[in-house]
Short mmCIF file of C-alpha atoms in Angstrom, two decimals:
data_model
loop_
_atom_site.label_atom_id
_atom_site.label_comp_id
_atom_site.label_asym_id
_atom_site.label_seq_id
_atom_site.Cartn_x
_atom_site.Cartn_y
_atom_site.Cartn_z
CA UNK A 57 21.58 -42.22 -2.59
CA UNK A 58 20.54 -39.20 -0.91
CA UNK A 59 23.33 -37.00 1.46
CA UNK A 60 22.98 -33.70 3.21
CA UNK A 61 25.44 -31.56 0.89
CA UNK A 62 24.87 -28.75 3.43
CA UNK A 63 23.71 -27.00 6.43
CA UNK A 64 23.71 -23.22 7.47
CA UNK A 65 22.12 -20.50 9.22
CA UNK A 66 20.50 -17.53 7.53
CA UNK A 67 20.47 -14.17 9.11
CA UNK A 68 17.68 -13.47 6.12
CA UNK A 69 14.65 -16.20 6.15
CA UNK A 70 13.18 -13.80 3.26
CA UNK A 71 16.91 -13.69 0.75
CA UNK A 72 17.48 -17.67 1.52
CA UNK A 73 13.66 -17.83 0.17
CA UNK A 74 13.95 -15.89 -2.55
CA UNK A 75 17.21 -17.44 -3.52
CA UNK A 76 15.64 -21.25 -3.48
CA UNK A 77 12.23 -19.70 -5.15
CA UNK A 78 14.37 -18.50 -8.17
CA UNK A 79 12.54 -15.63 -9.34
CA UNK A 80 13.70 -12.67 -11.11
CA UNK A 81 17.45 -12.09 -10.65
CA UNK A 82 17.57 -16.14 -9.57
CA UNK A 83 15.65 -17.56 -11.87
CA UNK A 84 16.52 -20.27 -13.81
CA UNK A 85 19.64 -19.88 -16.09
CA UNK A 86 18.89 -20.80 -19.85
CA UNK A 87 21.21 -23.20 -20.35
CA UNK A 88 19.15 -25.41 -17.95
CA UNK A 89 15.89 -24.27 -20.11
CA UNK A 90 18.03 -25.53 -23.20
CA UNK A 91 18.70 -28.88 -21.25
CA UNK A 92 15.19 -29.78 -20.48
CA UNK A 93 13.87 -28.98 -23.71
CA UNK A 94 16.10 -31.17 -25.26
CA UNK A 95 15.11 -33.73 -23.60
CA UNK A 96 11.84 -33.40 -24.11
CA UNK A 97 10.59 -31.76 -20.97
CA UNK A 98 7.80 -29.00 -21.59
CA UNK A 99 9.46 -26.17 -19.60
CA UNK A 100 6.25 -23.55 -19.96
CA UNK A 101 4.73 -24.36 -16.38
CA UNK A 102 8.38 -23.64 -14.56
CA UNK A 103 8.32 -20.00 -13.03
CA UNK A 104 11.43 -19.53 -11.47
CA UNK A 105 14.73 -21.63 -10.32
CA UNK A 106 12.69 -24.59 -8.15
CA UNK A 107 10.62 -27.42 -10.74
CA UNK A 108 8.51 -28.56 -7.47
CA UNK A 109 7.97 -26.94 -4.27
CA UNK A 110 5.96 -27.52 -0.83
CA UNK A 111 5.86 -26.73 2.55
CA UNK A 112 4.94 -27.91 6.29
CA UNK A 113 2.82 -26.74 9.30
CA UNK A 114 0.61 -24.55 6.60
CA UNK A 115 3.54 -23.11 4.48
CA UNK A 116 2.51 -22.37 1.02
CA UNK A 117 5.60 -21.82 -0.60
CA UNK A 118 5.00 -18.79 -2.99
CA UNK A 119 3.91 -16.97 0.24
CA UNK A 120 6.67 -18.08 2.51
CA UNK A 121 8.45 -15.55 3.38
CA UNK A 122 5.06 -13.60 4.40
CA UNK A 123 3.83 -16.43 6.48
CA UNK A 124 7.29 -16.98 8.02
CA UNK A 125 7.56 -12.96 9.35
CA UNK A 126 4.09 -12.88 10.24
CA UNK A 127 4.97 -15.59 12.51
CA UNK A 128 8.32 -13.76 13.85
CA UNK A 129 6.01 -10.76 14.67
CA UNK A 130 3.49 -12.65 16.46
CA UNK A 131 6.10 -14.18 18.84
CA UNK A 132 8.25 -11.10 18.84
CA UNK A 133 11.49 -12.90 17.22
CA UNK A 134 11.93 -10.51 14.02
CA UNK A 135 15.28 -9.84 14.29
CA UNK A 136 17.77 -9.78 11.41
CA UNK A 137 19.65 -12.14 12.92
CA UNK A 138 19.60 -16.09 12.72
CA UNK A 139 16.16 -16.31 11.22
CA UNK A 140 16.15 -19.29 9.40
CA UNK A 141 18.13 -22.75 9.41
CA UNK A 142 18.70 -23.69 5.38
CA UNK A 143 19.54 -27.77 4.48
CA UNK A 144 20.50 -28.60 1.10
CA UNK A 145 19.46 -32.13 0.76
CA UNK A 146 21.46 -34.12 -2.81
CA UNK A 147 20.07 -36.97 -4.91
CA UNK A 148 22.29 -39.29 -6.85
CA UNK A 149 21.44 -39.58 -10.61
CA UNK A 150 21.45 -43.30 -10.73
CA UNK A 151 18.37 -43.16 -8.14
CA UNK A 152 16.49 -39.89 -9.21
CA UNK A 153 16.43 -39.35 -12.89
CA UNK A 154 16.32 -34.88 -12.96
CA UNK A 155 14.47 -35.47 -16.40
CA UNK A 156 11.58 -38.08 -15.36
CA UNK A 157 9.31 -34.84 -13.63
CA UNK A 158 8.29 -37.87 -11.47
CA UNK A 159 11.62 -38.18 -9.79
CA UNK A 160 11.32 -34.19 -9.22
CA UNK A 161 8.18 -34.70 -7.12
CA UNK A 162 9.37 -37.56 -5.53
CA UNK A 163 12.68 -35.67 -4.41
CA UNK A 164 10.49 -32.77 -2.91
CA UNK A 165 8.52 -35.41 -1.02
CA UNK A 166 11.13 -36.96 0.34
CA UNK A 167 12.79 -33.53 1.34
CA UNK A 168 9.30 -32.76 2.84
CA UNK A 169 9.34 -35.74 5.06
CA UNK A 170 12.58 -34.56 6.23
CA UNK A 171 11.82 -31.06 7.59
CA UNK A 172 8.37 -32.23 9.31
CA UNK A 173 9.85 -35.30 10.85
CA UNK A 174 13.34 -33.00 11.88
CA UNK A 175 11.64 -29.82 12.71
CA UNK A 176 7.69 -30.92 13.58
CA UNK A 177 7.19 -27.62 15.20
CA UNK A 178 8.55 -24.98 13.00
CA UNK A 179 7.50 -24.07 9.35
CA UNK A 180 9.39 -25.37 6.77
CA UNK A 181 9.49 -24.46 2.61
CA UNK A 182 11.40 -27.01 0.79
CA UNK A 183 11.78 -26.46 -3.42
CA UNK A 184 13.52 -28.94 -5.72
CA UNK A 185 16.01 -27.69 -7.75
CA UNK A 186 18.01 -29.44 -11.29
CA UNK A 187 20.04 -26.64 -11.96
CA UNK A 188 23.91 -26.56 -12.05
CA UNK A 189 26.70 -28.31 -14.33
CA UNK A 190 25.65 -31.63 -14.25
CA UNK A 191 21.84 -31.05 -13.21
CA UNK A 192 21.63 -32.66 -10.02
CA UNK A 193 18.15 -32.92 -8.16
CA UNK A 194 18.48 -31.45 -4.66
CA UNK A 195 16.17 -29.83 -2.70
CA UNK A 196 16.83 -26.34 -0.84
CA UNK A 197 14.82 -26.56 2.27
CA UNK A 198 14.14 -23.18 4.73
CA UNK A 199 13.07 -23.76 8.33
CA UNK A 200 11.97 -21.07 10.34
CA UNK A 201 14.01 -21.26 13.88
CA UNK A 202 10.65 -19.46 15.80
CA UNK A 203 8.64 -22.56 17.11
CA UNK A 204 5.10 -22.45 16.55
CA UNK A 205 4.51 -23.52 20.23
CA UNK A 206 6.41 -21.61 22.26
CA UNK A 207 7.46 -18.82 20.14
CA UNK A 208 10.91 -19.45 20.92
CA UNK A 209 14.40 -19.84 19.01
CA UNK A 210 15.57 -22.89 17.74
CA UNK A 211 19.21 -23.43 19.61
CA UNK A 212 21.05 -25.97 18.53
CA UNK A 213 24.83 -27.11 19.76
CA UNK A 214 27.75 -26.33 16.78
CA UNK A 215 27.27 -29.35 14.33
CA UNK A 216 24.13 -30.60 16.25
CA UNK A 217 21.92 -29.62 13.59
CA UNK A 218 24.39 -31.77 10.84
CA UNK A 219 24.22 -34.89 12.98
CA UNK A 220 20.78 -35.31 13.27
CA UNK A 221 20.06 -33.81 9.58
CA UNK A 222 22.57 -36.86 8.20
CA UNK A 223 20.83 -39.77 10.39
CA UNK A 224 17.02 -38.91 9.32
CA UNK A 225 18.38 -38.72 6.19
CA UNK A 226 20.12 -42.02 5.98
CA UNK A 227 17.23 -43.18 7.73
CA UNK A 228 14.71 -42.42 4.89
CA UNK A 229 17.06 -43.87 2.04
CA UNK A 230 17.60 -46.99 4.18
CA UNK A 231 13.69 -47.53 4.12
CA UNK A 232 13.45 -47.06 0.41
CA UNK A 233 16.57 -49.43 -0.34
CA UNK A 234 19.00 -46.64 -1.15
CA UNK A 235 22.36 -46.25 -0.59
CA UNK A 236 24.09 -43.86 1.50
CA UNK A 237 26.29 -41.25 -0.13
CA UNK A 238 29.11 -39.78 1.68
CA UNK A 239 28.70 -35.61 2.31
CA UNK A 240 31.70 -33.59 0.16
CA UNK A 241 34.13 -32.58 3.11
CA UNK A 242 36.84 -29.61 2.88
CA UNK A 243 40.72 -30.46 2.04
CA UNK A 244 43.27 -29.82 4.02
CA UNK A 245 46.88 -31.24 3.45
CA UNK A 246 48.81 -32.41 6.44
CA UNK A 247 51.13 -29.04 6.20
CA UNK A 248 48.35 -26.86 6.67
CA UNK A 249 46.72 -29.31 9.26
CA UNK A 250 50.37 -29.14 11.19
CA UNK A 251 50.86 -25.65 10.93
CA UNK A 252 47.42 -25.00 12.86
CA UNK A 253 47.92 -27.58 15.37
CA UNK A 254 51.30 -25.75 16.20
CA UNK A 255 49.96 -21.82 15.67
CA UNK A 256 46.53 -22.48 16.91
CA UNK A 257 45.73 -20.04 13.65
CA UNK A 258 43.43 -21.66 10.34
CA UNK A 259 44.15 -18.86 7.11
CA UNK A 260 41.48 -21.11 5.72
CA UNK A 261 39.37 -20.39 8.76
CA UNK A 262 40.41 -17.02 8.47
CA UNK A 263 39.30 -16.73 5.12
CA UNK A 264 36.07 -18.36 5.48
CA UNK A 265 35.13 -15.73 8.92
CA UNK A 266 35.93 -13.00 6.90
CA UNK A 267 34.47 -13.77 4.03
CA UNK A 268 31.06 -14.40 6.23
CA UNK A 269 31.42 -11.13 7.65
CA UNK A 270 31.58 -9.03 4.56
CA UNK A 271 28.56 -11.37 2.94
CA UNK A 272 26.48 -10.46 5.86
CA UNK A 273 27.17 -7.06 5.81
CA UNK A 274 24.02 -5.27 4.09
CA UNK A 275 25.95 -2.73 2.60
CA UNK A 276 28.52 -4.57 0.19
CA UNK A 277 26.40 -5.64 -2.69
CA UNK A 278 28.31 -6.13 -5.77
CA UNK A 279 31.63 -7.35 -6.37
CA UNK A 280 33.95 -4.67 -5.99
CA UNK A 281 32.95 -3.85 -2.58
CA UNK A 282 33.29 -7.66 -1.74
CA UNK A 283 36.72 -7.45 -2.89
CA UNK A 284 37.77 -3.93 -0.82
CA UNK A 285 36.29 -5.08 2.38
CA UNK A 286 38.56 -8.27 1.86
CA UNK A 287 41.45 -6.57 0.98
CA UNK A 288 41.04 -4.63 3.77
CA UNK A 289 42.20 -8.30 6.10
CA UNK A 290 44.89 -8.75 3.61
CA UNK A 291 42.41 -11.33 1.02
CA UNK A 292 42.26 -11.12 -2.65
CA UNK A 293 39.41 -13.34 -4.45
CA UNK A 294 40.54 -13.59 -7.93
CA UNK A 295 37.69 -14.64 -10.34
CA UNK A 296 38.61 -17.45 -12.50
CA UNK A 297 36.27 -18.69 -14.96
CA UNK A 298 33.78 -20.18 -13.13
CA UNK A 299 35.92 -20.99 -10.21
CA UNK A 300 36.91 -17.91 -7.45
CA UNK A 301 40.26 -18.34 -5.85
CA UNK A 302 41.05 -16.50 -2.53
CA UNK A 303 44.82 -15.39 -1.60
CA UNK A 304 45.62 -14.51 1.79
CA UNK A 305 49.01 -12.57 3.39
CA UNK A 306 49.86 -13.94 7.00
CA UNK A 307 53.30 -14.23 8.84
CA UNK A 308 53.72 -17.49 7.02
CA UNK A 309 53.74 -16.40 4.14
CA UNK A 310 50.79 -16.60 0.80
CA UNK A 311 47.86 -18.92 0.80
CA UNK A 312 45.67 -19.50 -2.45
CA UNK A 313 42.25 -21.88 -1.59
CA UNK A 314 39.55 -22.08 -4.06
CA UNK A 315 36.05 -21.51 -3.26
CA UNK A 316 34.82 -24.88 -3.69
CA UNK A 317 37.13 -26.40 -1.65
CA UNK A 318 35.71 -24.47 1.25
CA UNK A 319 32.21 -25.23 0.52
CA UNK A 320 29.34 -24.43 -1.33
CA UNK A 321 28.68 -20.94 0.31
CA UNK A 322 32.47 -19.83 -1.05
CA UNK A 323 31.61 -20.45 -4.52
CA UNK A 324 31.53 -18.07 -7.33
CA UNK A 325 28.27 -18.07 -8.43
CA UNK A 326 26.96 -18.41 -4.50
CA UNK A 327 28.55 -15.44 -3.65
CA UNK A 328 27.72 -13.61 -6.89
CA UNK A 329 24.07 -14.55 -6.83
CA UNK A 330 23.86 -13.41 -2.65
CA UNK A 331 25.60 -9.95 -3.70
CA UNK A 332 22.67 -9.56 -6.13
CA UNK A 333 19.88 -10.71 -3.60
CA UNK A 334 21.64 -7.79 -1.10
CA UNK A 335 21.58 -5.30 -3.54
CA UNK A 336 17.71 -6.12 -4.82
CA UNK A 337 16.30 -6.26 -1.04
CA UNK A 338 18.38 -3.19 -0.66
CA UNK A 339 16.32 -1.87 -3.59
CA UNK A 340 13.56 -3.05 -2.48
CA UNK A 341 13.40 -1.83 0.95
CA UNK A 342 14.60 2.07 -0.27
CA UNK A 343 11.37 1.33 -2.46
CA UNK A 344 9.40 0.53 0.44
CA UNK A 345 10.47 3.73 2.69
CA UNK A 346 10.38 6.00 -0.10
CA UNK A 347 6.72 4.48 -0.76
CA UNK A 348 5.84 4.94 3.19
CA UNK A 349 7.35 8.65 3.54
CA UNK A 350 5.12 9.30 0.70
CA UNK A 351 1.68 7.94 2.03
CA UNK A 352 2.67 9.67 5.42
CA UNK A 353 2.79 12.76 3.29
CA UNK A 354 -0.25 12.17 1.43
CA UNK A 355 -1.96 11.30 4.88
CA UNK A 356 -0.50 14.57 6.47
CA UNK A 357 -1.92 16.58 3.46
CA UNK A 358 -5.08 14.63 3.78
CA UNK A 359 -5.70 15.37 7.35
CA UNK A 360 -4.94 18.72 6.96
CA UNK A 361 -7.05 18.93 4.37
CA UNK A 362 -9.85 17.75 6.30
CA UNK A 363 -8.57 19.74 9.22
CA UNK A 364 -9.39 22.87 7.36
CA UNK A 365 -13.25 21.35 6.33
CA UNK A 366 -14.35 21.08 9.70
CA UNK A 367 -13.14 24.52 10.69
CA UNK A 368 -14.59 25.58 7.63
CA UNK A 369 -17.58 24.19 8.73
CA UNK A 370 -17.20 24.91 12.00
CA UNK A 371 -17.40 29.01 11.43
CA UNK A 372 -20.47 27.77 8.94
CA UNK A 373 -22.04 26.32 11.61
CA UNK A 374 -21.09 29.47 14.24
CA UNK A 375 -22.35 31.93 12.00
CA UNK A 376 -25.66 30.04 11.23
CA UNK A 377 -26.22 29.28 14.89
CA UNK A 378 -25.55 33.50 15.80
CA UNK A 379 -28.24 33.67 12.70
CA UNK A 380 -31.09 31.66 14.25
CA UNK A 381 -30.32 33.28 17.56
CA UNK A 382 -31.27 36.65 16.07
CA UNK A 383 -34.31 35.37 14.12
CA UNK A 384 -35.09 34.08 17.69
CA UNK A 385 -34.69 37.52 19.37
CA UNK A 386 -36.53 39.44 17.09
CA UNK A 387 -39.21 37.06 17.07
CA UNK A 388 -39.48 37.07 20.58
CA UNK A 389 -39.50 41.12 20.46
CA UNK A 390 -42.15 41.12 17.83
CA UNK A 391 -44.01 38.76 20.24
CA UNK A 392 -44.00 41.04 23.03
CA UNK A 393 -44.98 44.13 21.14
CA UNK A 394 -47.75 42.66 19.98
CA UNK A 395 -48.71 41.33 23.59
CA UNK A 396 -47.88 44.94 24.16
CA UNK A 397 -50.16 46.43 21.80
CA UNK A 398 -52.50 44.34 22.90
CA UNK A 399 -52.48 45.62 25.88
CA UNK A 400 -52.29 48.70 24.52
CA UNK A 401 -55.46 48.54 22.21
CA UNK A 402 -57.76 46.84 25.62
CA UNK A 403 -56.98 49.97 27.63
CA UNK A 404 -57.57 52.18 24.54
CA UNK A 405 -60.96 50.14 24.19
CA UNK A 406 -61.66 50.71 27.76
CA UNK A 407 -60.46 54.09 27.90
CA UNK A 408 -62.98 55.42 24.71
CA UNK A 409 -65.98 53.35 26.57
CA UNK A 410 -65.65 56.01 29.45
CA UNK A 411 -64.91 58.29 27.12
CA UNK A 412 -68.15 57.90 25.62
CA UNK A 413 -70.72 57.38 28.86
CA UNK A 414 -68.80 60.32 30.13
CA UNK A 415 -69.98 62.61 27.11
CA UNK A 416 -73.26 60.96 26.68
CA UNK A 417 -74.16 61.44 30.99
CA UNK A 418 -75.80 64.83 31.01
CA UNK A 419 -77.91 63.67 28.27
CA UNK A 420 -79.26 61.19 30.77
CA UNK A 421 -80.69 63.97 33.05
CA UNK A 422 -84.22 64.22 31.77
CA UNK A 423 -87.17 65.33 33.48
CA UNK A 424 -87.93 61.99 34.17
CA UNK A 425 -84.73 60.96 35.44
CA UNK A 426 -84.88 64.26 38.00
CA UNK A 427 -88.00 62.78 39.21
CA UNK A 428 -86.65 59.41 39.88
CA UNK A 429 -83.70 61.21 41.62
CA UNK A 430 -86.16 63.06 43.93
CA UNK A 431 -88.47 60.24 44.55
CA UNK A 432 -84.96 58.22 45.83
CA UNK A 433 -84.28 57.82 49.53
CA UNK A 434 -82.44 60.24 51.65
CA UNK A 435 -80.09 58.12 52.14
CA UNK A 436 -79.39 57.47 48.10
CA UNK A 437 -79.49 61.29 47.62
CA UNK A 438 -76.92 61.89 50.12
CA UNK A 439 -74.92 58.72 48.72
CA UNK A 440 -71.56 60.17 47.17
CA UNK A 441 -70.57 59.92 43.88
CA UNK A 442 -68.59 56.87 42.19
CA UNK A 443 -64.91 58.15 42.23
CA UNK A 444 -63.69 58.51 38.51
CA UNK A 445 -60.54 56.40 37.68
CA UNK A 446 -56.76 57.48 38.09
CA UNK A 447 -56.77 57.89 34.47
CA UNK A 448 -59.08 60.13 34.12
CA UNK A 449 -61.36 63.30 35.53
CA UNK A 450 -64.67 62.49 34.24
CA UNK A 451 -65.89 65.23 36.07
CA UNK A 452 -69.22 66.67 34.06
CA UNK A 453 -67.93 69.77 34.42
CA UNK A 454 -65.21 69.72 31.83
CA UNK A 455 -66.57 69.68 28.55
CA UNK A 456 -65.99 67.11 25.91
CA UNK A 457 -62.98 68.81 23.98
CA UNK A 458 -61.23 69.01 27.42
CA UNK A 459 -61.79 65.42 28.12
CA UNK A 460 -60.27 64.28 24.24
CA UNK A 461 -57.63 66.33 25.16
CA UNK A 462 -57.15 64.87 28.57
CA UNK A 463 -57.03 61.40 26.74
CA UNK A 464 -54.93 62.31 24.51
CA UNK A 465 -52.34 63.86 26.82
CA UNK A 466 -52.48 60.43 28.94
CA UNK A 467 -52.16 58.75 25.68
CA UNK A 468 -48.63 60.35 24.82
CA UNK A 469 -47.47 60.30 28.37
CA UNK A 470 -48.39 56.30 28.14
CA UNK A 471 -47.03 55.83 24.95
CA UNK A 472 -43.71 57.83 25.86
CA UNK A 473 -43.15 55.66 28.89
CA UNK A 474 -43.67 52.42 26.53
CA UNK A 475 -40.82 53.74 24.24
CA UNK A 476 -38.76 54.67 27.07
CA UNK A 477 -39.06 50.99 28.60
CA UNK A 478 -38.21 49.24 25.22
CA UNK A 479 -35.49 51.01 24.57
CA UNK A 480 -33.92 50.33 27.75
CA UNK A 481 -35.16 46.60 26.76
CA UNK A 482 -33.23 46.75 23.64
CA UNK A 483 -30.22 48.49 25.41
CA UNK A 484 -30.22 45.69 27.78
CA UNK A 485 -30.56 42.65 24.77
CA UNK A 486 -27.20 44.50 23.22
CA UNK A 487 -25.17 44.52 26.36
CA UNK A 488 -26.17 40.41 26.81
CA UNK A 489 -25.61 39.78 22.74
CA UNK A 490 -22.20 42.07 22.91
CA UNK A 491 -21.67 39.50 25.99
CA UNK A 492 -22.44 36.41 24.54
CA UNK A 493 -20.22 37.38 21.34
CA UNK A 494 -17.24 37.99 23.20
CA UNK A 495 -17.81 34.47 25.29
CA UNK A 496 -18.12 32.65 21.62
CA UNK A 497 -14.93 34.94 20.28
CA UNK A 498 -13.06 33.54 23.04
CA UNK A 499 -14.17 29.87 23.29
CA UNK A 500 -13.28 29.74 19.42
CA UNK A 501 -10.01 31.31 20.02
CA UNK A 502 -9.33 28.49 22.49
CA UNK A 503 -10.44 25.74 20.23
CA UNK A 504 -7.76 27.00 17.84
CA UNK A 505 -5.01 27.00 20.65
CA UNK A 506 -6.18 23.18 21.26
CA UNK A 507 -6.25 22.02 17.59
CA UNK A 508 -2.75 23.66 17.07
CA UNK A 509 -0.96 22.12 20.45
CA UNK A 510 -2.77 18.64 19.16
CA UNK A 511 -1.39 18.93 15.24
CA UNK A 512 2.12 20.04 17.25
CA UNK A 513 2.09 17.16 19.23
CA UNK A 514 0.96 14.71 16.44
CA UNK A 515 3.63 16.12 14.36
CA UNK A 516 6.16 15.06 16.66
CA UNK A 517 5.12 11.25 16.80
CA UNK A 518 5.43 11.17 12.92
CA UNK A 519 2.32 11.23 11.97
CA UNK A 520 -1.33 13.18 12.76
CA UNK A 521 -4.07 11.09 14.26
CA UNK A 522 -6.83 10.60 11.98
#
């Protein structure tokens, strides 16, 4: 009861997905909504073209097609190019009923059972479908071709893949007591069939290569650029009610085929509906680098953005630093000249003492005090004289206004030489500050030239470093 209608490679694991899921463009046509209802089949929980879907090795089917190129990327195998084997696996009415749901999920187990037993080591998505004239159940089942072991390709000899496919299949229906029906194989009359034994040339072969080429070919999606880049090899599909016929010019003379009588991938409505898949990943895929130019913009204008904060802050930070060096410096000056007058205000102190016992010594000379002098030894009165300091003459024989005026003269010549040192101090602090300025001037100007060659070079990878 069950045959394998079909099997192909897909250069596209995510189109053949989105083709079997059935969602937007593909979803499912309304005269199939009309037949279910009518036969009493609540049609509110269907989303899309498949009634029942599953999956193998972890596949959950509405996330396929992620979970499929995530694998690809781990393994290195994302190439648009042979990604996915697709099996479309028929049920006879008389065995599965398409409007006892039952029979749907029994159909979708059965097809699930086929890819793991097949294909035990790659992912599989299988969805049951109803859909078509006379609303056969048949299952459209994606294998990814990257095994999960070895990350490898699936390779498979020309008509390997059908061989096995048909005998597991047979297999299961001869365990559940079904019968075995035939798979739908292409005409050819015995002309045709002469004329390519003699020639060695197939215009049905021909047509079918060609018509392969231009389907894979990303940038023909609708049907007038199907039907140039035919013409162009001397083929004209004509659209015929439901039915597409192809004509072909060789040496021979003109050849009409239909598309069903090459297969199910030359039908009308196949080809129409894989033109529209093309031209909405197309679609979506502009979307998606239009989308990623502009977050590389916005992250450009971000990072320069914050580029321009932290130099903003940066010559915040500068100026506030060259502030609290200059509170430090004149701190540090207001520290020493007050250690200074310190200084200053002891030798004053000590200075006025002097002063003082040098004004009040003659009063010391009383009569008493000349007869302790003459009562002294020889050696005492002969005893010279405590020599006055540098500062000062305290010679008795100035008298007291000479003496303030002395200090006072000392005083300014002390006080003059102070001045004179701190200004050279100061001179010296503006020579180091003018220094250090010009060092920071020119290790700022060299942060600039370093920021700039780094945005230059970031720039030219596509993108700045955040």
């Amino acid at each position: 009861m069950a045959t394998i209608a079909k099997i192909s490679g897909t250069n596209s694991a995510h189109a053949a997905i989105s083709y079997a899921q059935g969602k937007g463009r593909d979803k499912l046509k309304n005269h199939t909504l009309e037949w279910l209802e009518t036969n009493g089949i609540d049609t509110s929980n269907i989303n899309g073209r498949a009634v029942v879907s599953s999956g193998t090795n972890g596949i959950m089917p509405n996330m396929a097609s992620t979970q499929m190129k995530t694998t690809r990327l781990a393994f290195n195998q994302d190439k648009q190019r042979n990604q996915a084997l697709r099996i479309i696996q028929s049920f006879d009415r008389s065995e599965l009923d398409p409007t006892k749901p039952a029979d749907w999920q029994t159909a979708n187990d059965i097809g699930q059972r086929l890819a793991a037993e097949l294909y035990p080591d790659y992912q599989a998505a299988i969805y049951t479908h109803l859909d078509g004239d006379n609303h056969v159940l048949h299952n459209h089942i994606i294998i990814s071709k990257v095994n999960l072991e070895t990350g490898k390709k699936l390779r498979q000899q020309r008509g390997e893949a059908v061989k096995t496919a048909r005998a597991k299949n047979d297999e299961i229906a001869q365990e559940m007591g079904w019968h075995i029906l035939e798979a739908p194989k292409e005409s050819v009359n015995y002309a045709e069939q002469t004329f390519e034994e003699k020639t060695g040339f197939s215009w049905r072969k021909a047509i079918k290569t060609h018509i392969d080429e231009t389907m894979n070919n990303p940038a023909v999606t609708n049907w007038e650029q199907f039907t140039a880049a035919l013409q162009v090899h001397q083929i004209t599909p004509n659209l015929r009610g439901k039915n597409v016929t192809f004509v072909i010019n060789t040496k021979d003379g003109e050849h009409r085929v239909r598309g069903n009588k090459l297969g199910t991938d030359y039908e009308k409505e196949t080809l129409i509906n894989g033109l529209e898949r093309k031209l909405e990943f197309n679609e979506r895929h502009e979307q998606t680098i239009e989308q990623s130019n502009t977050e590389i913009n916005q992250g450009t204008a971000n990072s320069q953005q914050r580029q321009r904060t932290v130099n903003s802050r940066e010559s915040k930070i500068t100026a506030f630093s060259h502030q609290i060096e200059q509170f430090t410096n004149q701190l540090r000056t207001t520290i020493d000249r007050f250690k200074q007058l310190g200084k200053q205000l002891q030798t004053t102190a000590r200075r006025v003492t002097e002063f003082i016992k040098s004004k009040t010594h003659p009063q010391l000379n009383t009569p008493t005090q000349l007869q302790n002098k003459q009562t002294l030894p020889a050696e005492s009165a002969t005893k010279p004289d405590k020599k006055p300091t540098k500062e000062f003459n305290l010679n008795t024989d100035k008298s007291p206004d000479e003496l303030i005026a002395i200090f006072k003269n000392f005083n300014q010549k002390i006080d003059q030489e102070n001045a004179q040192k701190e200004h050279e101090k100061e001179l010296a602090n503006k020579q180091a500050q003018a220094a250090k300025n010009r060092q920071n001037k020119e290790l700022m100007a060299k942060r600039i030239r370093e920021r700039e060659k780094e945005q230059q070079q970031n720039h030219g990878m596509g993108g700045p470093t955040r």
